[in-house]
Amino acid sequence: MSYFPKIDARYITLNSKFGYYRIKHKDIVYVESLKRQVFFHCKDGSVISINDKLDNIEKQLDDRRFLRCHKSYLVSMNYINKLENRHFTLISNITIPIPKESLNSIKKQYADYIEN
C-alpha cells in the first residue's frame, strides 16, 4: 500500500480481497480496526476493508488531518463536528471514543489543528 501525492490531493491505495482501491485522503472520514481487519469509512458512505494493522495505515497516511484518538480509531479531523466529554462526534452522528488517559493530549492536537 502507498499513497500518490498530487498537486491538490493525496491518495492511499488499498489491496483488499475484492480488488485494488485508490482513496483520496480527503474522502476518508475515519479508519477503524477490529480483529486484524481495517475498515475505511468514506464520506460517500462506502466502507472498504483490508487485512492490516491500524499502526501500518497510520504510517502510510502520514497526514496531519488524521488523529489517532483511540487504539482502534484514526479520524479525519476535517469531519469532526464536536468534541464532547470523552468522544468525538463526526458527520452522520458517528461517535468515536477517546480514552480518559489521553483526553488532554487529544484535545490539544485537535485544537492545534483547527486553529491552523
Coordinates of N, CA and C in Angstrom, one line a residue:
M1 N 0.8 -1.2 0.0 CA 0.0 0.0 0.0 C 0.9 1.2 0.0
S2 N 0.4 2.3 -0.7 CA 1.1 3.5 -0.7 C 0.2 4.6 -1.1
Y3 N 0.6 5.8 -1.0 CA -0.1 7.0 -1.5 C 0.6 7.7 -2.6
F4 N -0.1 8.3 -3.4 CA 0.5 9.0 -4.6 C 0.2 10.5 -4.4
P5 N 1.2 11.3 -4.0 CA 1.0 12.7 -3.9 C 0.6 13.4 -5.2
K6 N -0.4 14.3 -5.2 CA -0.8 15.1 -6.4 C -0.7 16.5 -5.9
I7 N -0.9 17.4 -6.9 CA -0.8 18.8 -6.5 C -1.9 19.2 -5.5
D8 N -3.1 18.7 -5.7 CA -4.2 19.1 -4.8 C -4.8 17.9 -4.0
A9 N -4.3 16.7 -4.2 CA -4.9 15.6 -3.5 C -3.8 14.5 -3.2
R10 N -4.0 13.8 -2.1 CA -3.2 12.6 -1.7 C -4.1 11.4 -1.7
Y11 N -3.5 10.3 -2.0 CA -4.3 9.0 -2.1 C -3.6 8.0 -1.3
I12 N -4.4 7.0 -0.9 CA -3.8 5.7 -0.4 C -4.4 4.6 -1.3
T13 N -3.6 3.7 -1.7 CA -4.0 2.6 -2.5 C -4.2 1.3 -1.6
L14 N -5.3 0.7 -1.6 CA -5.6 -0.4 -0.8 C -5.8 -1.7 -1.6
N15 N -5.3 -2.8 -1.1 CA -5.4 -4.1 -1.8 C -6.3 -4.9 -0.9
S16 N -7.6 -5.1 -1.3 CA -8.5 -5.9 -0.5 C -8.7 -7.2 -1.3
K17 N -9.5 -8.1 -0.7 CA -9.8 -9.4 -1.4 C -10.7 -9.2 -2.6
F18 N -11.3 -8.0 -2.7 CA -12.2 -7.7 -3.8 C -11.5 -6.9 -4.9
G19 N -10.3 -6.5 -4.6 CA -9.5 -5.7 -5.7 C -8.7 -4.6 -5.1
Y20 N -8.3 -3.7 -5.9 CA -7.5 -2.5 -5.5 C -8.4 -1.3 -5.5
Y21 N -8.2 -0.5 -4.5 CA -8.9 0.8 -4.3 C -7.9 1.9 -4.1
R22 N -8.2 3.0 -4.7 CA -7.4 4.2 -4.5 C -8.4 5.3 -3.9
I23 N -8.1 5.7 -2.7 CA -9.0 6.6 -2.0 C -8.2 7.9 -1.7
K24 N -8.9 9.0 -2.0 CA -8.3 10.3 -1.6 C -8.4 10.5 -0.1
H25 N -7.3 11.0 0.4 CA -7.3 11.3 1.9 C -8.5 12.1 2.3
K26 N -8.9 13.1 1.5 CA -10.0 14.0 1.8 C -11.3 13.3 1.9
D27 N -11.4 12.0 1.3 CA -12.7 11.3 1.3 C -12.8 10.3 2.5
I28 N -11.7 10.2 3.3 CA -11.8 9.3 4.4 C -12.3 10.0 5.7
V29 N -13.4 9.5 6.2 CA -13.9 10.1 7.4 C -13.2 9.5 8.7
Y30 N -13.1 8.2 8.7 CA -12.4 7.6 9.8 C -12.0 6.2 9.4
V31 N -11.0 5.6 10.1 CA -10.5 4.3 9.9 C -10.6 3.5 11.2
E32 N -11.2 2.3 11.1 CA -11.5 1.5 12.3 C -10.8 0.2 12.2
S33 N -10.2 -0.3 13.3 CA -9.6 -1.6 13.3 C -10.3 -2.5 14.2
L34 N -10.5 -3.7 13.7 CA -11.3 -4.7 14.5 C -10.8 -6.1 14.1
K35 N -10.1 -6.8 15.0 CA -9.7 -8.2 14.8 C -8.9 -8.3 13.5
R36 N -7.8 -7.6 13.4 CA -6.9 -7.7 12.2 C -7.5 -7.2 10.9
Q37 N -8.7 -6.6 11.0 CA -9.3 -6.0 9.8 C -9.3 -4.5 10.0
V38 N -9.0 -3.8 8.9 CA -9.1 -2.3 9.0 C -10.2 -1.9 8.0
F39 N -11.1 -1.0 8.5 CA -12.2 -0.6 7.7 C -12.1 0.9 7.5
F40 N -12.1 1.3 6.2 CA -12.0 2.7 5.8 C -13.5 3.2 5.6
H41 N -13.9 4.1 6.4 CA -15.3 4.7 6.3 C -15.1 6.0 5.5
C42 N -15.8 6.0 4.3 CA -15.6 7.2 3.4 C -16.8 8.1 3.5
K43 N -16.6 9.3 3.0 CA -17.7 10.3 3.1 C -18.9 10.0 2.3
D44 N -18.7 9.2 1.3 CA -19.9 8.7 0.4 C -20.7 7.6 1.1
G45 N -20.3 7.1 2.3 CA -20.9 6.1 2.9 C -20.4 4.7 2.7
S46 N -19.4 4.6 1.7 CA -18.8 3.3 1.5 C -17.8 2.9 2.5
V47 N -17.6 1.6 2.7 CA -16.7 1.0 3.6 C -15.8 0.0 2.9
I48 N -14.5 0.2 3.0 CA -13.6 -0.7 2.4 C -12.8 -1.4 3.5
S49 N -12.7 -2.8 3.4 CA -12.0 -3.5 4.5 C -10.8 -4.2 3.9
I50 N -9.7 -4.2 4.7 CA -8.5 -4.9 4.3 C -7.9 -5.6 5.5
N51 N -7.0 -6.5 5.3 CA -6.3 -7.1 6.4 C -5.0 -6.4 6.6
D52 N -4.9 -5.7 7.7 CA -3.7 -5.0 8.1 C -3.9 -4.5 9.5
K53 N -2.9 -3.8 10.0 CA -2.9 -3.2 11.3 C -3.1 -1.7 11.2
L54 N -3.8 -1.1 12.1 CA -4.0 0.3 12.1 C -2.7 1.1 12.2
D55 N -1.7 0.6 12.9 CA -0.4 1.2 13.0 C 0.2 1.4 11.6
N56 N 0.1 0.4 10.8 CA 0.6 0.5 9.4 C -0.1 1.5 8.6
I57 N -1.4 1.5 8.7 CA -2.2 2.5 8.0 C -1.9 3.9 8.4
E58 N -1.7 4.1 9.7 CA -1.4 5.5 10.2 C -0.1 6.0 9.6
K59 N 0.9 5.1 9.5 CA 2.2 5.5 9.0 C 2.0 5.8 7.5
Q60 N 1.2 5.0 6.8 CA 1.1 5.2 5.3 C 0.3 6.5 5.0
L61 N -0.7 6.8 5.8 CA -1.4 8.0 5.6 C -0.5 9.3 5.8
D62 N 0.2 9.3 6.9 CA 1.2 10.3 7.2 C 0.6 11.7 6.8
D63 N -0.5 12.1 7.4 CA -1.2 13.3 7.0 C -1.7 13.9 8.3
R64 N -1.4 15.2 8.6 CA -1.7 15.8 9.9 C -3.2 15.9 10.1
R65 N -4.1 15.7 9.1 CA -5.5 15.8 9.3 C -6.0 14.5 10.1
F66 N -5.2 13.4 10.1 CA -5.6 12.2 10.7 C -5.1 12.1 12.2
L67 N -6.0 11.9 13.1 CA -5.7 11.8 14.5 C -6.0 10.4 15.1
R68 N -5.0 9.9 15.7 CA -5.2 8.6 16.4 C -5.7 8.9 17.7
C69 N -7.0 8.8 17.9 CA -7.6 9.2 19.2 C -8.0 8.0 20.0
H70 N -7.7 6.8 19.6 CA -8.1 5.6 20.3 C -7.2 4.4 19.6
K71 N -7.0 3.4 20.3 CA -6.2 2.3 19.8 C -6.8 1.7 18.5
S72 N -8.1 1.8 18.4 CA -8.9 1.2 17.3 C -9.4 2.2 16.2
Y73 N -9.1 3.5 16.4 CA -9.6 4.5 15.5 C -8.6 5.6 15.1
L74 N -8.7 5.9 13.9 CA -8.0 7.0 13.3 C -9.0 7.9 12.6
V75 N -9.2 9.2 13.0 CA -10.2 10.0 12.5 C -9.6 11.2 11.7
S76 N -10.4 11.6 10.6 CA -10.0 12.8 9.9 C -10.6 13.9 10.7
M77 N -9.8 14.8 11.1 CA -10.3 16.0 11.9 C -11.1 16.9 11.0
N78 N -11.1 16.8 9.7 CA -12.0 17.6 8.9 C -13.5 17.2 9.0
Y79 N -13.7 16.0 9.6 CA -15.1 15.6 9.7 C -15.6 15.5 11.1
I80 N -14.9 16.1 12.0 CA -15.3 16.2 13.4 C -16.3 17.4 13.6
N81 N -17.5 17.1 14.1 CA -18.5 18.1 14.3 C -18.3 18.7 15.7
K82 N -18.0 17.8 16.7 CA -17.8 18.3 18.0 C -17.0 17.3 18.9
L83 N -16.4 17.9 19.9 CA -15.6 17.2 20.9 C -16.4 17.4 22.2
E84 N -16.9 16.3 22.8 CA -17.7 16.4 23.9 C -17.4 15.3 24.9
N85 N -17.3 15.6 26.2 CA -16.9 14.6 27.2 C -15.7 13.8 26.7
R86 N -15.9 12.5 26.5 CA -14.8 11.7 26.0 C -15.0 11.0 24.7
H87 N -15.6 11.8 23.8 CA -15.8 11.3 22.4 C -15.9 12.4 21.4
F88 N -15.6 12.1 20.2 CA -15.8 12.9 19.0 C -17.1 12.5 18.4
T89 N -17.8 13.5 17.9 CA -19.0 13.2 17.1 C -18.6 13.7 15.7
L90 N -18.7 12.8 14.7 CA -18.3 13.0 13.3 C -19.6 13.3 12.5
I91 N -19.5 13.5 11.2 CA -20.6 13.6 10.4 C -21.5 12.4 10.5
S92 N -22.8 12.5 10.3 CA -23.8 11.5 10.4 C -23.9 11.0 11.8
N93 N -23.5 11.8 12.8 CA -23.6 11.5 14.2 C -22.9 10.2 14.6
I94 N -21.8 9.9 14.0 CA -20.9 8.8 14.3 C -20.1 9.2 15.6
T95 N -20.1 8.4 16.6 CA -19.3 8.8 17.8 C -18.0 7.9 17.9
I96 N -16.9 8.5 18.2 CA -15.7 7.8 18.3 C -15.2 8.1 19.8
P97 N -14.9 7.1 20.6 CA -14.5 7.2 21.9 C -13.0 7.7 22.0
I98 N -12.8 8.4 23.1 CA -11.4 8.9 23.5 C -11.1 8.4 24.9
P99 N -10.0 7.6 25.0 CA -9.7 7.1 26.3 C -9.4 8.3 27.3
K100 N -9.8 8.1 28.5 CA -9.6 9.1 29.6 C -8.1 9.5 29.7
E101 N -7.2 8.5 29.7 CA -5.8 8.8 29.9 C -5.2 9.7 28.8
S102 N -5.8 9.7 27.6 CA -5.2 10.5 26.5 C -6.1 11.7 26.1
L103 N -7.1 12.0 26.9 CA -8.1 13.0 26.6 C -7.4 14.4 26.4
N104 N -6.5 14.8 27.3 CA -5.9 16.1 27.3 C -5.0 16.2 26.0
S105 N -4.2 15.2 25.7 CA -3.4 15.2 24.6 C -4.2 15.3 23.3
I106 N -5.3 14.6 23.2 CA -6.1 14.6 22.0 C -6.8 15.9 21.8
K107 N -7.3 16.5 22.9 CA -7.9 17.8 22.9 C -6.9 18.9 22.3
K108 N -5.6 18.8 22.8 CA -4.6 19.7 22.3 C -4.3 19.6 20.8
Q109 N -4.2 18.3 20.4 CA -3.9 18.1 19.0 C -5.0 18.6 18.1
Y110 N -6.3 18.4 18.6 CA -7.4 18.8 17.8 C -7.5 20.4 17.8
A111 N -7.2 21.0 18.9 CA -7.3 22.4 19.0 C -6.2 23.0 18.1
D112 N -5.0 22.4 18.1 CA -3.9 22.9 17.2 C -4.3 22.8 15.8
Y113 N -5.0 21.7 15.4 CA -5.4 21.5 14.0 C -6.4 22.6 13.6
I114 N -7.4 22.8 14.4 CA -8.5 23.7 14.0 C -8.0 25.2 14.0
E115 N -7.0 25.5 14.8 CA -6.5 26.8 14.8 C -5.6 27.2 13.6
N116 N -5.1 26.2 13.0 CA -4.2 26.4 11.8 C -4.8 26.1 10.5

